[in-house]
PDB file of C-alpha atoms and ligand atoms in Angstrom:
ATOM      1  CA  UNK A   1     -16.151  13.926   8.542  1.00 98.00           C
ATOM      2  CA  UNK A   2     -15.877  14.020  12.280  1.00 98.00           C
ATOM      3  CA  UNK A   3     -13.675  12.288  14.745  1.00 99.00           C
ATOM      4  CA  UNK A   4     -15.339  10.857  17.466  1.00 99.00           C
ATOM      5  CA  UNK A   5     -13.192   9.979  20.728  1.00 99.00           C
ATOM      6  CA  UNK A   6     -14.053   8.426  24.324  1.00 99.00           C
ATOM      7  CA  UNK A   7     -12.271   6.562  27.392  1.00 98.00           C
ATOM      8  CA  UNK A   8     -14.227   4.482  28.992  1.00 98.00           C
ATOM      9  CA  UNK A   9     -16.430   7.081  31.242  1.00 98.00           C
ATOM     10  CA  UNK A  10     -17.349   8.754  27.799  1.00 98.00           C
ATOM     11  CA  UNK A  11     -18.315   5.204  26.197  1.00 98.00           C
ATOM     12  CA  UNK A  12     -21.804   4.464  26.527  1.00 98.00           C
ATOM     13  CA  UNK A  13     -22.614   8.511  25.105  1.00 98.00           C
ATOM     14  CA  UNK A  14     -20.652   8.200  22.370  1.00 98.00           C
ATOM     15  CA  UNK A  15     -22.323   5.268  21.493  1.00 98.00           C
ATOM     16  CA  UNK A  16     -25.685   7.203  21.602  1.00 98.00           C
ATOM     17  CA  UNK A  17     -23.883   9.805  19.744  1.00 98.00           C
ATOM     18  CA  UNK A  18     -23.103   7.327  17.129  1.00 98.00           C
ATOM     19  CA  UNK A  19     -26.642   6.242  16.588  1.00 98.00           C
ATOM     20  CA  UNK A  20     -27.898  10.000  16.611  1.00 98.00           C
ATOM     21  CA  UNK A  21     -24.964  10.819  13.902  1.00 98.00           C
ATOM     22  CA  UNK A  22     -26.579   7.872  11.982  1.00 98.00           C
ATOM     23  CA  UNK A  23     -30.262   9.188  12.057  1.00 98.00           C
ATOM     24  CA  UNK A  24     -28.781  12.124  11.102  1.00 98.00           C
ATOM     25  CA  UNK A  25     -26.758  10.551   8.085  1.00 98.00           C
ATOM     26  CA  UNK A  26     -23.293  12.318   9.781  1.00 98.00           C
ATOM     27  CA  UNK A  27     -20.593  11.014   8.509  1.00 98.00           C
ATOM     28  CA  UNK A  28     -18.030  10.237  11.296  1.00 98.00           C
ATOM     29  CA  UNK A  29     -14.886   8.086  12.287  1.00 98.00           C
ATOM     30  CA  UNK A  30     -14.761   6.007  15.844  1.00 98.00           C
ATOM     31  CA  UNK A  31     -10.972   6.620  17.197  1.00 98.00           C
ATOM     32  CA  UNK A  32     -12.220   4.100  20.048  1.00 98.00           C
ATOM     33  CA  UNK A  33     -12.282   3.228  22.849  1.00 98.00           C
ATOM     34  CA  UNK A  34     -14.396   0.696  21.882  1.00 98.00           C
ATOM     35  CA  UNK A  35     -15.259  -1.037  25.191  1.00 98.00           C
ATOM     36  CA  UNK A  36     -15.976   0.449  28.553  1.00 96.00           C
ATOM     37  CA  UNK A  37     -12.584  -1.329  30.134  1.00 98.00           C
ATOM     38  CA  UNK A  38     -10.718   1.295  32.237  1.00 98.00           C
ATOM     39  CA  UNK A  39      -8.541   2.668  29.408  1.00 98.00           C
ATOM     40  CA  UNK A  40      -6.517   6.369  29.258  1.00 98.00           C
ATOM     41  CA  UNK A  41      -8.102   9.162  27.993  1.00 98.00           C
ATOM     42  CA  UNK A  42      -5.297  10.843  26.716  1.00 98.00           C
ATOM     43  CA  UNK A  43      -4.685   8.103  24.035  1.00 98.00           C
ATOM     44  CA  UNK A  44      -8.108   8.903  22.433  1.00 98.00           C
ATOM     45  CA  UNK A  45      -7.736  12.854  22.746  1.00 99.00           C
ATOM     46  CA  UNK A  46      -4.212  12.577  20.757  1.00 98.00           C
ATOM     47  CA  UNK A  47      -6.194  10.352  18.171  1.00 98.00           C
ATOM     48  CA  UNK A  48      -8.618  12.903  17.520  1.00 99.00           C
ATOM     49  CA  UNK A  49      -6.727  15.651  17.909  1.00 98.00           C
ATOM     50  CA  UNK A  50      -4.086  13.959  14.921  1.00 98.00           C
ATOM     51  CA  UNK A  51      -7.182  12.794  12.697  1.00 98.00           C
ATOM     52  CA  UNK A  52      -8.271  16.978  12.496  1.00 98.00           C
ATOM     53  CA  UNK A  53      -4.612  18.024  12.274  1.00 98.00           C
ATOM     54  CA  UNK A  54      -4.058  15.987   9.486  1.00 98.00           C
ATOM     55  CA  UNK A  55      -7.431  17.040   7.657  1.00 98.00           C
ATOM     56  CA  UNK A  56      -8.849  13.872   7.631  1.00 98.00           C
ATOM     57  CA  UNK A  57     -11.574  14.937   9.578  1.00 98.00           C
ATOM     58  CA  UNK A  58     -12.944  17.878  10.244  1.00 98.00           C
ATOM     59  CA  UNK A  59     -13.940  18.385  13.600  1.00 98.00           C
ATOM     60  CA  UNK A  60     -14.176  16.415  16.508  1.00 98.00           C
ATOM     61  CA  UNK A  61     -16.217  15.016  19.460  1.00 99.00           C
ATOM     62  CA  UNK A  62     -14.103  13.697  22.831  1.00 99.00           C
ATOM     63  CA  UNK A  63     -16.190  12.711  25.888  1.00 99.00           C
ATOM     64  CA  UNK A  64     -14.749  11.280  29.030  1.00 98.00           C
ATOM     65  CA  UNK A  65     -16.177  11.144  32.755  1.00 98.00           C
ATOM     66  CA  UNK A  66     -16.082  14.788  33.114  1.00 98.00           C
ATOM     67  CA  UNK A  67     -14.499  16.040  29.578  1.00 98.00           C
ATOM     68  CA  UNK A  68     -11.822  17.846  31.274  1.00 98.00           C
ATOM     69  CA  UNK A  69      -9.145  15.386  31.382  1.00 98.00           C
ATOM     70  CA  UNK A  70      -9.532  14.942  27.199  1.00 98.00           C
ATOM     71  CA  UNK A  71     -10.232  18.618  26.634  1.00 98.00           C
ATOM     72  CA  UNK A  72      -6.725  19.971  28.464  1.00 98.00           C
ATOM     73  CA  UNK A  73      -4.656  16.780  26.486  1.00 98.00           C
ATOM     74  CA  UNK A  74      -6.289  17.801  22.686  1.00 98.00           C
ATOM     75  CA  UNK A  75      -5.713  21.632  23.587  1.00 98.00           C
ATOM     76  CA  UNK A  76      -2.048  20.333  24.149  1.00 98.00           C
ATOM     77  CA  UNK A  77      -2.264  20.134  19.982  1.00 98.00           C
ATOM     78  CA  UNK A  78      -1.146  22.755  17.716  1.00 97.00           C
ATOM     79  CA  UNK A  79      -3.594  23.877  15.719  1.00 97.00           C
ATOM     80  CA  UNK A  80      -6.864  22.199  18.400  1.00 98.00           C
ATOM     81  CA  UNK A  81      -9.073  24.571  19.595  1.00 98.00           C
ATOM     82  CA  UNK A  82     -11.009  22.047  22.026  1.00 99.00           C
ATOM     83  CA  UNK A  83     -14.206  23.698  23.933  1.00 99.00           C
ATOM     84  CA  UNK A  84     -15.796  21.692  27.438  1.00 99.00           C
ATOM     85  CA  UNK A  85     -19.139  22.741  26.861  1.00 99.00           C
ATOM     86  CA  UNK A  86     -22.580  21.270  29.137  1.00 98.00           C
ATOM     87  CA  UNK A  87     -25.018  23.802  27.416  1.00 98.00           C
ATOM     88  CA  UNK A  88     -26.270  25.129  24.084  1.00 98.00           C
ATOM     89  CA  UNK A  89     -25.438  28.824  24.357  1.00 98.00           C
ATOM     90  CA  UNK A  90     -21.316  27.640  24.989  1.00 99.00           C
ATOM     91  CA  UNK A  91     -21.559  25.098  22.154  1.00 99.00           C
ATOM     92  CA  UNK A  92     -22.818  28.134  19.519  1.00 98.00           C
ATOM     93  CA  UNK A  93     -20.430  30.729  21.000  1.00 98.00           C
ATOM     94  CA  UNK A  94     -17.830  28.476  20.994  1.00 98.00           C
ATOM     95  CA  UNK A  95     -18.129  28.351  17.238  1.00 98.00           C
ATOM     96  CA  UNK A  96     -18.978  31.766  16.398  1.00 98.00           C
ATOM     97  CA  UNK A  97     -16.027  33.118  18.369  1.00 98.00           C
ATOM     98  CA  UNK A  98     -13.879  30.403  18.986  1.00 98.00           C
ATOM     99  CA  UNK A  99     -14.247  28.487  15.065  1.00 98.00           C
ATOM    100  CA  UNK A 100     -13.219  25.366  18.061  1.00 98.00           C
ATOM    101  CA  UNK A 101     -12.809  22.261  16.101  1.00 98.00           C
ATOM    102  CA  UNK A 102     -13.422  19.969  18.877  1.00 99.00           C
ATOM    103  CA  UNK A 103     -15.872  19.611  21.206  1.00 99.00           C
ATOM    104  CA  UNK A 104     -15.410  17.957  24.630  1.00 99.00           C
ATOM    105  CA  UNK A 105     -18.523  16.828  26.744  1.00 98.00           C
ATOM    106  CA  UNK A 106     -18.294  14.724  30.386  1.00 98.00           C
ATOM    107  CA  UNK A 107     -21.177  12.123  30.569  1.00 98.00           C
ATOM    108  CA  UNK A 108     -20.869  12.521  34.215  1.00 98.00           C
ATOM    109  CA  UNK A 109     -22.207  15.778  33.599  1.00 98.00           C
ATOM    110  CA  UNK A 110     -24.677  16.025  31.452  1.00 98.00           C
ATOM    111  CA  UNK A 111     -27.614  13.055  30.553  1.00 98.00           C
ATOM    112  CA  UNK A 112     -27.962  11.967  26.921  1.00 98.00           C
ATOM    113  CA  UNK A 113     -30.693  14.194  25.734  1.00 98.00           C
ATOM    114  CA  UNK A 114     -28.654  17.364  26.338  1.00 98.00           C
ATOM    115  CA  UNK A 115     -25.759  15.879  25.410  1.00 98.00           C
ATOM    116  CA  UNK A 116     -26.776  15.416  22.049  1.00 98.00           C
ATOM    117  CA  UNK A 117     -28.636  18.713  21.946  1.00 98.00           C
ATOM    118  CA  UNK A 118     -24.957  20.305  22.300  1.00 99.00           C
ATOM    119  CA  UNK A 119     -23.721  18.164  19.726  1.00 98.00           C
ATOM    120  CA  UNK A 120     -26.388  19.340  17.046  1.00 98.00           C
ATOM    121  CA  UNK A 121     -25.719  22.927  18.089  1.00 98.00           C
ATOM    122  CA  UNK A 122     -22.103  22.522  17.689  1.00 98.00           C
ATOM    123  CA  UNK A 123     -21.998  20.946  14.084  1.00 98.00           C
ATOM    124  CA  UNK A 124     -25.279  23.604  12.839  1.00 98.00           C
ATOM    125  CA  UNK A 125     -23.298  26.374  13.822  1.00 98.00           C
ATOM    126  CA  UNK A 126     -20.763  28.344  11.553  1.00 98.00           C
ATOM    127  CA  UNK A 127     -17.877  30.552  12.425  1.00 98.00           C
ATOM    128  CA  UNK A 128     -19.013  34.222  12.390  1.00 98.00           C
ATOM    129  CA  UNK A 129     -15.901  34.922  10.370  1.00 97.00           C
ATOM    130  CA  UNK A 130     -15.858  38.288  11.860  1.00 98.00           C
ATOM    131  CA  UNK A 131     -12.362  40.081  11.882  1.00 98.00           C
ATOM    132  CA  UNK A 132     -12.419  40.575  15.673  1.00 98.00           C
ATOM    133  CA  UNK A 133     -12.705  36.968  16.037  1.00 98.00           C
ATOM    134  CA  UNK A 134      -9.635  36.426  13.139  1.00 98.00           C
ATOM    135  CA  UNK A 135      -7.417  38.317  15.656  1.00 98.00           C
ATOM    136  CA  UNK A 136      -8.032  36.337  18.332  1.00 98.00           C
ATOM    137  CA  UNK A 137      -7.995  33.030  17.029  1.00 98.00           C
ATOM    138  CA  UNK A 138      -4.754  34.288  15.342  1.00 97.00           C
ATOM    139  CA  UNK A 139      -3.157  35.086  18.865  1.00 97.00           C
ATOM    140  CA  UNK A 140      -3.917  31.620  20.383  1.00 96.00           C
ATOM    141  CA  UNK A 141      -2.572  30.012  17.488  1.00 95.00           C
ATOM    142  CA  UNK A 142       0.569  32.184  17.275  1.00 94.00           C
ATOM    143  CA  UNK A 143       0.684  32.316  21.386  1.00 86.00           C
TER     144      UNK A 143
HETATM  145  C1  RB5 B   1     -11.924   8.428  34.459  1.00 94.78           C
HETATM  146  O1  RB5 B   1     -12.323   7.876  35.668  1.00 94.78           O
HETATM  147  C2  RB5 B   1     -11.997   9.944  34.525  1.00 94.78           C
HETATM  148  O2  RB5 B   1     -10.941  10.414  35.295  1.00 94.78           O
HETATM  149  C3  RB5 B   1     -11.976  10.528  33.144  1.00 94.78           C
HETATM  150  O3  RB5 B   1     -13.030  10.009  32.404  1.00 94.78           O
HETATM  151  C4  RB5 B   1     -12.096  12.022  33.048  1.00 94.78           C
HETATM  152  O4  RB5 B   1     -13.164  12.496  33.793  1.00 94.78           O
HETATM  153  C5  RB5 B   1     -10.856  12.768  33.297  1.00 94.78           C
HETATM  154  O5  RB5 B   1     -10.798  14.010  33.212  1.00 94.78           O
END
């Protein structure tokens, strides 16, 4: 299951997201917003980052204007390992090395098509589960 999250900059991609996820028969949750009203991006990051904390889903998309501002709140998260990425080769590190559970986008940034190019590289791509990686992943989480 993943946990999708937006304020309103992020809105109109995460609809397109939505309708990709569909095609692709994705299951997924909408933590909102739901509108594209000026509304506070750290509400929806906290969402998220709770929804994969408590294991109801497993990882997570959060898109704002630029994806920083919702990246730096879920990272605030124990346990969140929340990657900005705007290209393909990020998106599969950041899962090889990284196992990230979320992944922040800025739809200022990037245009749709890429956007959801990231997106399908992120969820098709497994951790390497390589011992180097363990170690580090272990530091963050016990840093
Ligand atoms: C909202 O205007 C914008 O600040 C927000 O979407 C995001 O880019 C913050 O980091």
């Amino acid at each position: 299951m993943i946990a999708l999250g937006s304020d309103h900059g992020g809105y109109e991609l995460k609809q397109e997201l939505i309708k990709h996820l569909k095609e692709r028969g994705i299951e997924f949750k909408d933590y909102g917003c739901y509108d594209d009203k000026s509304c506070d991006y750290p509400v929806y990051a906290k969402k998220v980052a709770n929804a994969i904390i408590s294991g109801e889903c497993d990882r997570g998309i959060l898109i704002c204007g630029t994806g920083i501002g919702i990246s730096i709140t879920a990272n605030k998260f124990k346990g969140i390992r929340a990657a900005l990425c705007h290209d393909t080769y990020s998106a599969q590190a950041t899962r090889e090395h990284n196992d990230a559970n979320i992944l922040a986008m800025g739809a200022r940034v990037v245009g749709v098509g890429l956007a959801l190019k990231i997106v399908d590289t992120f969820l098709d791509t497994k951790f390497s589960n390589d011992e180097r990686h363990i170690r580090r992943i272990n530091l963050i989480e016990n840093s």
